Structure formats: C-alpha cells, structure tokens
Amino acid sequence: MPMSEAAQLVLGLAIPLMLLPHAGSLRIGYSIYEMDSGYAQVLYQLWVGSPEFALPRQFLLVLVVWIHGCIGLRASLRPRYWYTRAAPFLASLATLVPALAFAGVVSAGLALRSAVEANSVDLERLRPPPVSITVAEAVNRLVLIYVALVLSLLVLRAIRNWHARRFHSVAITYPQRRTITVPSGLSILEASRWAGIPHESVCGGRGRCSTCRVRILEGTDKLVPPDILEQRTLRRIGAAPNVRLACQVRPVNAVTVEPLVHPQHAAANQAMRFDAAIGGGAEIEIAAMFVDIRGSTELAQGRLPYDALFLFDRYIQVVTGAIRAQGGHITSIAGDGVMSVFGMDRQATARGALKSALGVWSGVDSLNADLASELSTSLNIGIGLHFGTAVVGWVTHNETKSLQFLGDTGNVAAKLEAQSKTLNCKLVVSLAALDAASVSAKTLETTAVPIPGRAKLMNVAVLRRRLDLEQALEQPETKRTLEDISVSAPSADGTNGERE
Ligand code: FES
C-alpha cells in the first residue's frame, strides 16, 4: 500500500475519535438536553475551559480532516491533464484555507480570553450548564464504543485471514517462482501488498489506470471473466486476452502472474513524465490529426535533391505553422506525414484541431498557388482527425524533450487519413471529433468507414470542399451532434456503424 493511501486510511480512522467529543457533545447536548451551544460557548470551552486538552485536539482534528481530504482529492485529480499546471495553485489553497481558519480561531479565542480576564463578558451565558457533565459521559461512552468497533474489526480480520489461510488459501506465483499463499477473496493487488511485493497502482485499485495489470501465465481459465469496468480499461489499452487488472481479479484457485508495469516511484511523482504517463498518470482527452501528401514519390521524382528539399520544407512549415497556431503539438514528422496532438479542454481541443485542419488546407492551397509555375501537379494532401483518450507524456532523449502520446486515437487519425484517398476527399473527421467540438454534421456528407483492427465501422464526416469546413466551423456551436446524425452508408452488418 502506498504511503499516501496508508496515511489516508489511518487519518480517516482517527477522525471519529477526535470529532466525537466535539460533534457528539453539541448534538447530544442540543437534542436531548436542549443545551444552547453556539460559537461563543464552544470558543469558551476550548480557550478557557480546556485550553491544554480540548484546544490542541480541535486544531489536530482540523489538520487531520484537511490532510485526509487533500490526499483523497489529489488521488482523484492527479490523472487529469490540467493537474500538473494547477498543482501550485491547489497547494497554495490547501495551505491557505486551514491557515486562515486557524488565524481566525486564534484571534477570536485570544479576544475572548482577554475579555474573560477583564471580566467584561457574561460568564453565566458562556459556561457549560451542569448537565454538560452527563453529556460528556455519554460522549466518552461513544468514543469507547468506536474504539471497540475498530479493534474488533481488526481482530475479526485477523481471524478471517487466519481461517482463510488455513482452510481457503490461494497460491499466487510471481516471477522467479516466488509463491505466496493468501486468503481467498483478496485481489491480486491486495495479495501483492499483503506479501510486501511492490506492485504499481496509480489509481489506488479503482480499475482506471491499468498500471496494476498482470499477465496470467497459468490459471486463466479458472478466473471470473472481467466485469464491465475492467473490460473497458483492458480494451482501452488493447490488452492481450491473458492480461488482467490485478486490482479487479480475485482468484480462488492457484494462478501464476507476471506484473507488467514495474513500480517506478520517482517517475510516478511527475505526472507528465513519460514513464508515469504510461502508468496512467496523464491520460487525457485529445484530438489527433494526421496530415500526409499523396503521391509524394512522384513529386520528388525528376527534381534535384535541393529542389525537393525546398518543396518539402515549405510544405512542413505550412503544416506545422497551422498546427501551432491552434495550440497543437507536433509529435512526429515521418517523411511527409505529420502527426499532431491537441489537448486543452474538451471543446477547445477538438475545435482547435478542426481549425488547424482548415489552416493546413488553406495553407497548402496557397502554397500550390505560389508554386504553380514549378509544380506539374499540385500538392495533394489528406487529413485524418479523431478525438479520444490517450496517455500523454514527455519523452526525454539526451537533452531534448518531446511530447508524445500513446493510444488508439493517433492510429485512428492515421487510418482516417488513409480513408481520405479511398473517399477521394481532403479531410475525414470522426463524428466523435465533431461532437467534441460541438460542430454539427447535419450539413456535411457523412458515412461509415472500416478501421483496421476494429470490428465496427466508424461514423465519419467527409469533406471535399474547404468551404464546407469553414461553414461548419462558423455555425453556432451545438451541444450534441451524434444523436441526431443519420449516416448515409450502412455498415456491413446493416447498422449505422460504430457510435464513436
Ligand atoms: S490499480 Fe489502477 S487499474 Fe488497478
């Protein structure tokens, strides 16, 4: 169990212990004995009644609750793509809020204490009534009951573990033939933690990050098939059939497993590092765009190398300039194919990619016009654009850092670009991308195309004229477009194809 999770657990268990004397006495006192305990009475009790015990306990309670909450929030926000940028602001907020709260309480408490010493307040109104002793006894009993419940839970767990190990144990074998015996009912991740075997788990066992994944070498057939949550995560990473999420699988028979992501604590601390990103640290929604020239070989034929290089350079400047103008990142240039990624918020990302496709399109048109006298045939480009999730991170090579992304979204963008040849158009954009950009496809030509490696057809819009894209982007933004689009070409199975 990572330190932060263990700390969160311990702090969480400590909260009722410290909260009961405060909240319990107020509630019981008010509900049963009609005690009027407002802020002034509580302040008096803390600063004058019990400054050596109740006051530090109350401060500690605030700190414990706050830290517990911050750990939980950090765990849930860390995978978001904006987290790294927002972290300094969030850290300031996390420090300022309790600091200001303490400052307020200290200021009020000191003022009250001075007033009491100067005898300038109505002490009768502030002092706890005699019945508060009965309330305090009831609260003490509640604290004891809570402690007894926690202790009995721990004891019962120990008995259950002993019983399960004795009568229902499961053997899990790790690499190097290291076999552990754990109570049946534990997940493989819990079993690793149980045995102290380091096991990556960026999302804390919630089935979202896939970093706990293991290859099942033996015993696959005896495992319960993956549920929907696990299936979704496995599908997203394109996992092989014998790969499972260790946090979701609870073996009841012996299994042999091989963890596939090796714990790298240093990398996991930097969500934008590539290693951590592979571990699910920075999975975000992105738009991927792939641009390529058709017939580039013929274009270079019969030209002097310098000439071809000049042409190529002009083309690359046009494409990369249009991508950067919309906040996109170039992730690779291979020959004349340019892959780029856009990743701001959902709508800005997809719209930025569409605008950048328009920029590339008009830039290449202008280039064709400029070079009309030199080119026997115009530069003919194809663009594929898709929107989906990907793991994004920096790859460092020597001194250079470059942004890269992993996932199916980039592959699909490249496949859609290939479809632009078949469909004899300039741009093929998935309806998922249009939907994310809040651009209606009602006025556009739509169809469903096969994507190699996918069982279902994908709904796409086919753009042959630049004007169509310009007009689509000028339309007022729509909320959802997928539901009201009818796709013109039916898929092979007679349906409208995959709803992406
Ligand atoms: S720990 Fe994240 S999917 Fe299992």
Coordinates of C-alpha atoms and ligand atoms in Angstrom, one line a residue:
M1 CA 0.0 0.0 0.0
P2 CA 1.5 3.4 -1.0
M3 CA 2.3 5.7 1.9
S4 CA -0.3 8.2 0.9
E5 CA -3.1 5.6 0.9
A6 CA -1.9 4.2 4.3
A7 CA -1.8 7.7 5.7
Q8 CA -5.3 8.5 4.4
L9 CA -6.6 5.3 6.0
V10 CA -5.1 6.0 9.4
L11 CA -6.2 9.6 9.3
G12 CA -9.7 8.6 8.3
L13 CA -9.9 6.2 11.2
A14 CA -8.6 8.9 13.6
I15 CA -11.3 11.4 12.6
P16 CA -14.3 10.0 14.5
L17 CA -12.1 9.6 17.6
M18 CA -11.3 13.4 17.6
L19 CA -14.6 14.5 16.2
L20 CA -16.9 12.7 18.6
P21 CA -16.1 14.8 21.7
H22 CA -16.9 18.0 19.7
A23 CA -19.8 17.0 17.4
G24 CA -21.2 14.4 19.9
S25 CA -21.4 16.8 22.8
L26 CA -23.0 19.5 20.7
R27 CA -25.6 17.2 19.1
I28 CA -26.5 15.2 22.3
G29 CA -26.5 18.4 24.4
Y30 CA -28.8 20.1 21.9
S31 CA -31.1 17.3 21.0
I32 CA -31.6 15.7 24.5
Y33 CA -30.8 18.4 27.0
E34 CA -31.6 21.5 24.9
M35 CA -28.2 23.0 25.6
D36 CA -27.6 26.1 23.6
S37 CA -24.0 25.8 22.4
G38 CA -23.2 28.4 19.9
Y39 CA -19.8 29.5 18.6
A40 CA -19.1 31.7 21.7
Q41 CA -19.8 28.8 24.1
V42 CA -17.6 26.4 22.1
L43 CA -14.8 29.0 22.0
Y44 CA -15.1 29.5 25.7
Q45 CA -14.9 25.7 26.3
L46 CA -11.8 25.5 24.1
W47 CA -9.9 28.6 25.2
V48 CA -10.9 28.9 28.8
G49 CA -12.5 25.6 29.8
S50 CA -9.9 23.2 28.5
P51 CA -7.0 25.0 26.8
E52 CA -4.5 22.3 27.5
F53 CA -6.5 19.4 26.1
A54 CA -9.7 20.3 24.0
L55 CA -8.0 23.2 22.2
P56 CA -5.0 21.2 20.7
R57 CA -7.4 18.3 20.0
Q58 CA -9.6 20.6 18.0
F59 CA -6.6 22.0 16.0
L60 CA -5.4 18.5 15.4
L61 CA -8.9 17.5 14.2
V62 CA -9.0 20.2 11.6
L63 CA -5.5 19.3 10.4
V64 CA -6.3 15.6 10.2
V65 CA -9.6 16.1 8.3
W66 CA -7.9 18.6 6.0
I67 CA -5.0 16.3 5.2
H68 CA -7.2 13.3 4.7
G69 CA -9.4 15.3 2.3
C70 CA -6.4 16.6 0.4
I71 CA -4.9 13.2 -0.1
G72 CA -8.2 11.9 -1.5
L73 CA -8.6 14.9 -3.8
R74 CA -5.1 14.6 -5.0
A75 CA -5.6 10.9 -5.8
S76 CA -8.7 11.7 -7.8
L77 CA -7.4 14.8 -9.6
R78 CA -3.8 13.6 -10.4
P79 CA -4.7 11.8 -13.6
R80 CA -6.4 14.9 -15.0
Y81 CA -4.3 16.6 -17.7
W82 CA -4.6 20.0 -16.1
Y83 CA -3.5 18.8 -12.7
T84 CA 0.3 19.5 -13.2
R85 CA -0.5 23.1 -14.1
A86 CA -3.0 23.6 -11.4
A87 CA -0.9 21.9 -8.6
P88 CA 0.9 25.1 -7.4
F89 CA -2.4 26.9 -7.1
L90 CA -4.1 23.9 -5.4
A91 CA -1.2 23.6 -3.0
S92 CA -1.5 27.3 -2.0
L93 CA -5.2 26.8 -1.5
A94 CA -4.7 23.7 0.6
T95 CA -2.3 25.6 2.8
L96 CA -4.1 28.9 3.0
V97 CA -7.6 27.7 3.9
P98 CA -6.6 26.0 7.2
A99 CA -4.0 28.7 8.0
L100 CA -6.7 31.4 7.7
A101 CA -9.1 29.2 9.7
F102 CA -6.6 28.8 12.5
A103 CA -5.8 32.5 12.4
G104 CA -9.5 33.3 12.8
V105 CA -10.0 30.9 15.7
V106 CA -6.8 32.1 17.4
S107 CA -7.8 35.7 17.1
A108 CA -11.3 35.1 18.4
G109 CA -10.1 32.8 21.2
L110 CA -7.5 35.3 22.4
A111 CA -10.0 38.1 22.3
L112 CA -12.5 36.0 24.3
R113 CA -9.8 35.1 26.9
S114 CA -8.8 38.7 27.4
A115 CA -12.5 39.6 27.8
V116 CA -12.9 36.9 30.4
E117 CA -9.8 38.1 32.3
A118 CA -11.1 41.6 32.2
N119 CA -14.5 40.4 33.4
S120 CA -16.3 42.1 30.6
V121 CA -18.4 39.2 29.4
D122 CA -21.4 37.4 30.8
L123 CA -19.8 34.3 32.1
E124 CA -23.1 32.7 33.0
R125 CA -24.0 32.6 29.4
L126 CA -20.7 31.1 28.3
R127 CA -20.1 28.5 31.0
P128 CA -21.4 24.9 30.2
P129 CA -24.5 24.1 32.2
P130 CA -24.3 21.4 34.9
V131 CA -25.9 18.9 32.6
S132 CA -22.8 19.0 30.4
I133 CA -21.2 16.5 32.7
T134 CA -23.8 13.9 31.8
V135 CA -23.3 14.8 28.1
A136 CA -19.6 14.4 28.5
E137 CA -20.1 10.9 30.0
A138 CA -22.3 9.9 27.1
V139 CA -19.7 11.1 24.6
N140 CA -17.0 9.2 26.4
R141 CA -19.0 6.1 26.1
L142 CA -19.5 6.7 22.3
V143 CA -15.7 7.1 22.0
L144 CA -15.2 3.8 23.8
I145 CA -17.8 2.1 21.5
Y146 CA -16.0 3.4 18.4
V147 CA -12.6 2.2 19.7
A148 CA -14.1 -1.2 20.5
L149 CA -15.7 -1.4 17.0
V150 CA -12.4 -0.6 15.3
L151 CA -10.4 -3.0 17.4
S152 CA -13.0 -5.8 16.9
L153 CA -12.9 -5.2 13.2
L154 CA -9.1 -5.7 13.2
V155 CA -9.4 -8.8 15.4
L156 CA -12.1 -10.2 13.1
R157 CA -10.0 -9.5 10.1
A158 CA -7.1 -11.3 11.7
I159 CA -9.3 -14.3 12.5
R160 CA -10.8 -14.3 9.0
N161 CA -7.3 -14.1 7.4
W162 CA -6.0 -17.0 9.6
H163 CA -9.1 -19.0 8.8
A164 CA -8.9 -18.3 5.1
R165 CA -5.2 -19.1 5.0
R166 CA -5.7 -22.3 7.0
F167 CA -8.8 -23.5 5.1
H168 CA -9.3 -21.4 1.9
S169 CA -5.9 -20.2 0.8
V170 CA -4.9 -19.4 -2.7
A171 CA -1.3 -19.7 -4.1
I172 CA -0.2 -16.9 -6.3
T173 CA 3.1 -17.3 -8.1
Y174 CA 5.1 -14.3 -9.2
P175 CA 8.2 -14.2 -11.4
Q176 CA 11.3 -16.0 -10.2
R177 CA 8.8 -18.7 -8.9
R178 CA 8.1 -16.7 -5.8
T179 CA 4.9 -18.2 -4.4
I180 CA 2.7 -16.5 -1.8
T181 CA -0.3 -18.0 0.0
V182 CA -3.1 -15.6 0.7
P183 CA -6.7 -15.8 1.9
S184 CA -9.1 -16.4 -1.0
G185 CA -11.1 -13.3 -1.7
L186 CA -8.2 -10.9 -1.9
S187 CA -7.5 -9.3 -5.3
I188 CA -4.1 -9.9 -6.8
L189 CA -3.1 -6.3 -6.0
E190 CA -4.1 -6.8 -2.4
A191 CA -2.2 -10.1 -2.3
S192 CA 0.9 -8.3 -3.5
R193 CA 0.5 -5.7 -0.8
W194 CA -0.2 -8.4 1.7
A195 CA 3.1 -10.1 0.8
G196 CA 5.0 -6.8 0.5
I197 CA 5.6 -7.3 -3.2
P198 CA 5.9 -3.9 -4.9
H199 CA 3.0 -3.5 -7.3
E200 CA 2.2 -0.4 -9.3
S201 CA -1.3 1.0 -8.7
V202 CA -1.5 4.6 -9.8
C203 CA -5.3 4.9 -9.3
G204 CA -5.3 3.1 -6.0
G205 CA -7.1 0.0 -7.2
R206 CA -10.1 1.6 -8.8
G207 CA -9.7 -0.2 -12.1
R208 CA -9.0 3.0 -14.1
C209 CA -5.3 3.3 -14.7
S210 CA -4.3 -0.2 -15.8
T211 CA -0.9 0.1 -14.1
C212 CA -1.5 -2.9 -11.9
R213 CA -2.0 -5.1 -15.0
V214 CA -0.6 -8.6 -14.9
R215 CA -0.2 -11.4 -17.5
I216 CA -1.8 -14.5 -16.2
L217 CA 0.6 -17.3 -17.1
E218 CA -1.3 -20.1 -15.5
G219 CA -4.8 -20.4 -14.2
T220 CA -6.6 -18.0 -16.7
D221 CA -9.5 -20.4 -17.3
K222 CA -10.3 -20.6 -13.5
L223 CA -10.7 -16.8 -13.2
V224 CA -14.0 -15.0 -13.2
P225 CA -14.2 -13.1 -16.6
P226 CA -13.6 -9.3 -16.4
D227 CA -16.6 -7.1 -15.4
I228 CA -17.6 -4.1 -17.4
L229 CA -15.2 -1.7 -15.7
E230 CA -12.2 -4.0 -16.2
Q231 CA -13.2 -4.8 -19.8
R232 CA -13.4 -1.1 -20.6
T233 CA -9.9 -0.4 -19.2
L234 CA -8.4 -3.5 -20.9
R235 CA -10.0 -2.6 -24.2
R236 CA -8.6 1.0 -23.9
I237 CA -5.0 -0.3 -23.7
G238 CA -5.6 -3.0 -26.2
A239 CA -4.6 -5.7 -23.7
A240 CA -4.0 -9.3 -24.8
P241 CA -6.6 -11.9 -23.7
N242 CA -4.4 -13.2 -20.8
V243 CA -3.8 -9.7 -19.4
R244 CA -6.0 -8.7 -16.4
L245 CA -6.1 -5.9 -13.9
A246 CA -4.6 -7.1 -10.6
C247 CA -6.9 -4.8 -8.6
Q248 CA -10.0 -6.4 -10.1
V249 CA -9.2 -10.1 -10.2
R250 CA -9.9 -12.1 -7.1
P251 CA -8.5 -15.6 -7.7
V252 CA -10.0 -18.6 -5.9
N253 CA -7.6 -21.0 -7.4
A254 CA -3.8 -21.0 -7.9
V255 CA -2.5 -18.6 -10.5
T256 CA 0.8 -17.6 -11.9
V257 CA 1.1 -13.9 -12.7
E258 CA 3.6 -11.5 -14.1
P259 CA 3.2 -7.8 -13.3
L260 CA 3.6 -5.8 -16.5
V261 CA 4.3 -2.4 -15.1
H262 CA 7.3 -2.1 -12.8
P263 CA 7.0 0.3 -9.9
Q264 CA 8.8 3.5 -10.6
H265 CA 8.1 5.7 -7.7
A266 CA 10.3 8.6 -8.9
A267 CA 8.6 8.7 -12.3
A268 CA 5.1 8.4 -10.8
N269 CA 5.7 11.6 -8.8
Q270 CA 5.9 13.6 -12.0
A271 CA 2.6 13.1 -13.8
M272 CA 3.8 14.5 -17.0
R273 CA 6.9 12.2 -17.3
F274 CA 6.5 9.7 -19.9
D275 CA 7.0 6.7 -17.6
A276 CA 4.3 8.0 -15.3
A277 CA 2.1 8.8 -18.2
I278 CA 2.5 5.2 -19.4
G279 CA 1.4 4.3 -16.0
G280 CA -1.8 6.2 -16.4
G281 CA -0.6 9.3 -14.7
A282 CA -1.7 11.6 -17.5
E283 CA -4.4 10.1 -19.6
I284 CA -6.4 12.9 -21.2
E285 CA -8.9 13.5 -24.0
I286 CA -7.0 14.6 -27.0
A287 CA -7.6 15.3 -30.7
A288 CA -5.1 13.7 -33.0
M289 CA -4.5 14.9 -36.6
F290 CA -2.5 13.2 -39.3
V291 CA -1.6 15.1 -42.5
D292 CA 0.1 13.4 -45.4
I293 CA 0.9 14.2 -49.1
R294 CA -0.5 11.9 -51.7
G295 CA 1.9 10.9 -54.5
S296 CA 4.9 12.4 -52.8
T297 CA 7.2 10.0 -54.5
E298 CA 6.2 11.2 -57.9
L299 CA 6.5 14.8 -56.7
A300 CA 10.2 14.2 -55.8
Q301 CA 11.0 12.3 -59.0
G302 CA 12.9 14.3 -61.6
R303 CA 13.8 17.0 -59.1
L304 CA 17.2 18.0 -57.8
P305 CA 17.5 16.9 -54.2
Y306 CA 17.8 20.6 -53.1
D307 CA 14.7 21.4 -55.0
A308 CA 12.8 18.5 -53.4
L309 CA 14.1 19.6 -50.0
F310 CA 13.0 23.2 -50.6
L311 CA 9.5 22.0 -51.5
F312 CA 9.3 19.6 -48.6
D313 CA 10.5 22.4 -46.2
R314 CA 7.8 24.8 -47.5
Y315 CA 5.1 22.1 -47.0
I316 CA 6.3 21.3 -43.5
Q317 CA 6.4 25.0 -42.5
V318 CA 2.8 25.4 -43.7
V319 CA 1.5 22.3 -41.9
T320 CA 3.4 22.8 -38.6
G321 CA 2.6 26.5 -38.6
A322 CA -1.1 25.9 -38.9
I323 CA -0.9 23.3 -36.1
R324 CA 1.0 25.5 -33.7
A325 CA -1.3 28.5 -34.5
Q326 CA -4.1 26.5 -32.8
G327 CA -2.1 25.3 -29.8
G328 CA -1.3 21.9 -31.3
H329 CA 1.9 19.9 -30.7
I330 CA 3.8 18.2 -33.4
T331 CA 4.6 14.7 -32.1
S332 CA 6.3 13.3 -35.2
I333 CA 7.3 14.1 -38.8
A334 CA 8.0 10.9 -40.8
G335 CA 8.7 11.7 -44.4
D336 CA 5.8 14.0 -45.4
G337 CA 3.4 12.6 -42.7
V338 CA 2.9 14.9 -39.8
M339 CA 1.2 13.7 -36.6
S340 CA 0.0 16.3 -34.1
V341 CA -1.9 16.3 -30.9
F342 CA -4.2 18.9 -29.3
G343 CA -5.1 18.7 -25.6
M344 CA -6.7 21.7 -23.9
D345 CA -10.2 21.3 -22.6
R346 CA -12.6 19.0 -24.5
Q347 CA -14.2 21.6 -26.8
A348 CA -11.2 23.8 -27.3
T349 CA -9.1 20.7 -28.2
A350 CA -11.4 19.4 -30.9
R351 CA -12.2 22.8 -32.3
G352 CA -8.6 23.8 -32.3
A353 CA -7.8 20.6 -34.3
L354 CA -10.6 21.4 -36.8
K355 CA -9.4 25.0 -37.2
S356 CA -5.9 23.7 -37.6
A357 CA -7.1 21.3 -40.4
L358 CA -8.6 24.3 -42.1
G359 CA -5.4 26.2 -41.7
V360 CA -3.4 23.3 -43.2
W361 CA -5.9 23.0 -46.0
S362 CA -5.8 26.7 -46.9
G363 CA -2.0 26.9 -46.3
V364 CA -1.4 24.1 -48.8
D365 CA -3.8 25.7 -51.3
S366 CA -1.8 29.0 -51.1
L367 CA 1.4 27.0 -51.4
N368 CA 0.1 25.4 -54.6
A369 CA -0.8 28.8 -55.9
D370 CA 2.7 30.2 -55.1
L371 CA 4.4 27.3 -56.7
A372 CA 2.0 26.8 -59.6
S373 CA 4.7 27.5 -62.2
E374 CA 7.1 25.0 -60.6
L375 CA 4.8 22.1 -59.9
S376 CA 3.5 19.9 -62.7
T377 CA 0.8 18.6 -60.3
S378 CA -0.4 20.4 -57.2
L379 CA 0.4 19.1 -53.7
N380 CA -2.5 16.9 -52.8
I381 CA -2.9 16.3 -49.1
G382 CA -5.1 14.1 -47.0
I383 CA -6.1 14.8 -43.4
G384 CA -7.4 12.4 -40.8
L385 CA -8.8 13.7 -37.5
H386 CA -10.1 11.9 -34.5
F387 CA -10.9 12.6 -30.8
G388 CA -10.4 10.2 -27.9
T389 CA -8.3 9.4 -24.9
A390 CA -4.6 8.9 -24.9
V391 CA -1.7 8.7 -22.4
V392 CA 0.3 11.8 -23.0
G393 CA 3.8 12.5 -21.6
W394 CA 7.2 13.8 -22.3
V395 CA 9.9 11.6 -23.7
T396 CA 13.4 12.7 -22.9
H397 CA 16.2 11.8 -25.3
N398 CA 19.6 13.2 -24.4
E399 CA 18.8 16.9 -23.7
T400 CA 15.7 17.0 -25.8
K401 CA 12.2 16.6 -24.5
S402 CA 9.3 15.9 -26.9
L403 CA 5.6 15.4 -26.2
Q404 CA 4.3 12.0 -27.2
F405 CA 1.0 10.3 -26.9
L406 CA 0.0 6.6 -26.8
G407 CA -3.3 5.1 -27.5
D408 CA -5.6 4.3 -30.3
T409 CA -6.6 7.9 -31.1
G410 CA -3.5 8.6 -33.2
N411 CA -3.7 5.3 -35.1
V412 CA -7.3 6.1 -35.9
A413 CA -6.4 9.6 -37.2
A414 CA -3.8 7.9 -39.5
K415 CA -6.3 5.4 -40.7
L416 CA -8.8 8.1 -41.4
E417 CA -6.2 10.0 -43.4
A418 CA -5.7 6.8 -45.4
Q419 CA -9.5 6.7 -46.0
S420 CA -9.3 10.2 -47.5
K421 CA -7.6 8.5 -50.5
T422 CA -10.3 5.9 -50.9
L423 CA -13.1 8.5 -50.5
N424 CA -11.2 11.0 -52.7
C425 CA -11.6 13.9 -50.3
K426 CA -9.3 16.2 -48.3
L427 CA -10.5 15.6 -44.8
V428 CA -12.0 12.7 -43.0
V429 CA -13.1 13.6 -39.5
S430 CA -14.7 11.2 -37.0
L431 CA -18.1 12.3 -35.7
A432 CA -16.6 11.9 -32.2
A433 CA -14.3 14.8 -33.0
L434 CA -17.2 16.9 -34.4
D435 CA -19.2 16.1 -31.4
A436 CA -16.5 17.1 -29.0
A437 CA -16.0 20.4 -31.0
S438 CA -19.8 21.0 -30.8
V439 CA -19.9 21.2 -34.6
S440 CA -23.0 19.9 -36.3
A441 CA -22.5 17.3 -39.0
K442 CA -26.0 17.9 -40.4
T443 CA -24.8 19.9 -43.4
L444 CA -21.9 17.6 -44.1
E445 CA -21.5 14.4 -46.0
T446 CA -21.3 11.5 -43.6
T447 CA -20.5 7.9 -44.0
A448 CA -19.2 4.9 -42.1
V449 CA -15.8 3.6 -42.8
P450 CA -13.9 0.5 -41.7
I451 CA -10.9 1.0 -39.4
P452 CA -8.4 -1.9 -39.4
G453 CA -8.4 -3.7 -36.1
R454 CA -11.9 -2.6 -35.2
A455 CA -14.9 -4.8 -35.5
K456 CA -17.4 -2.0 -36.2
L457 CA -17.5 0.7 -38.8
M458 CA -16.7 4.3 -37.7
N459 CA -19.0 7.2 -38.4
V460 CA -17.2 10.0 -40.1
A461 CA -17.8 13.2 -42.0
V462 CA -16.2 13.5 -45.4
L463 CA -15.1 16.9 -46.5
R464 CA -14.2 17.6 -50.1
R465 CA -14.5 21.4 -50.2
R466 CA -12.8 23.8 -47.9
L467 CA -15.9 26.0 -47.8
D468 CA -17.8 23.2 -46.1
L469 CA -15.4 23.1 -43.2
E470 CA -15.4 26.9 -43.0
Q471 CA -19.2 26.9 -42.8
A472 CA -19.3 24.1 -40.3
L473 CA -17.0 26.0 -38.0
E474 CA -18.9 29.2 -38.4
Q475 CA -22.2 27.6 -37.3
P476 CA -23.3 28.3 -33.8
E477 CA -21.9 25.6 -31.5
T478 CA -24.3 22.8 -30.9
K479 CA -24.4 20.8 -27.7
R480 CA -24.5 17.2 -29.1
T481 CA -24.4 16.1 -32.6
L482 CA -24.1 12.3 -32.6
E483 CA -27.6 11.6 -31.6
D484 CA -29.2 13.5 -34.5
I485 CA -26.9 12.4 -37.3
S486 CA -28.1 9.8 -39.8
V487 CA -25.3 8.1 -41.5
S488 CA -25.7 7.7 -45.2
A489 CA -23.7 4.5 -45.8
P490 CA -25.0 1.5 -43.8
S491 CA -22.3 -0.8 -42.3
A492 CA -21.7 -4.3 -43.3
D493 CA -24.0 -5.6 -40.6
G494 CA -26.8 -3.4 -41.6
T495 CA -26.5 -1.0 -38.7
N496 CA -25.2 2.6 -38.9
G497 CA -21.8 1.6 -37.7
E498 CA -20.0 2.2 -34.5
R499 CA -21.1 5.2 -32.5
E500 CA -17.8 6.7 -31.6
Ligands
FES1 S1 -4.6 0.0 -9.8 FE1 -5.4 1.2 -11.4 S2 -6.4 -0.2 -12.6 FE2 -5.7 -1.4 -11.0

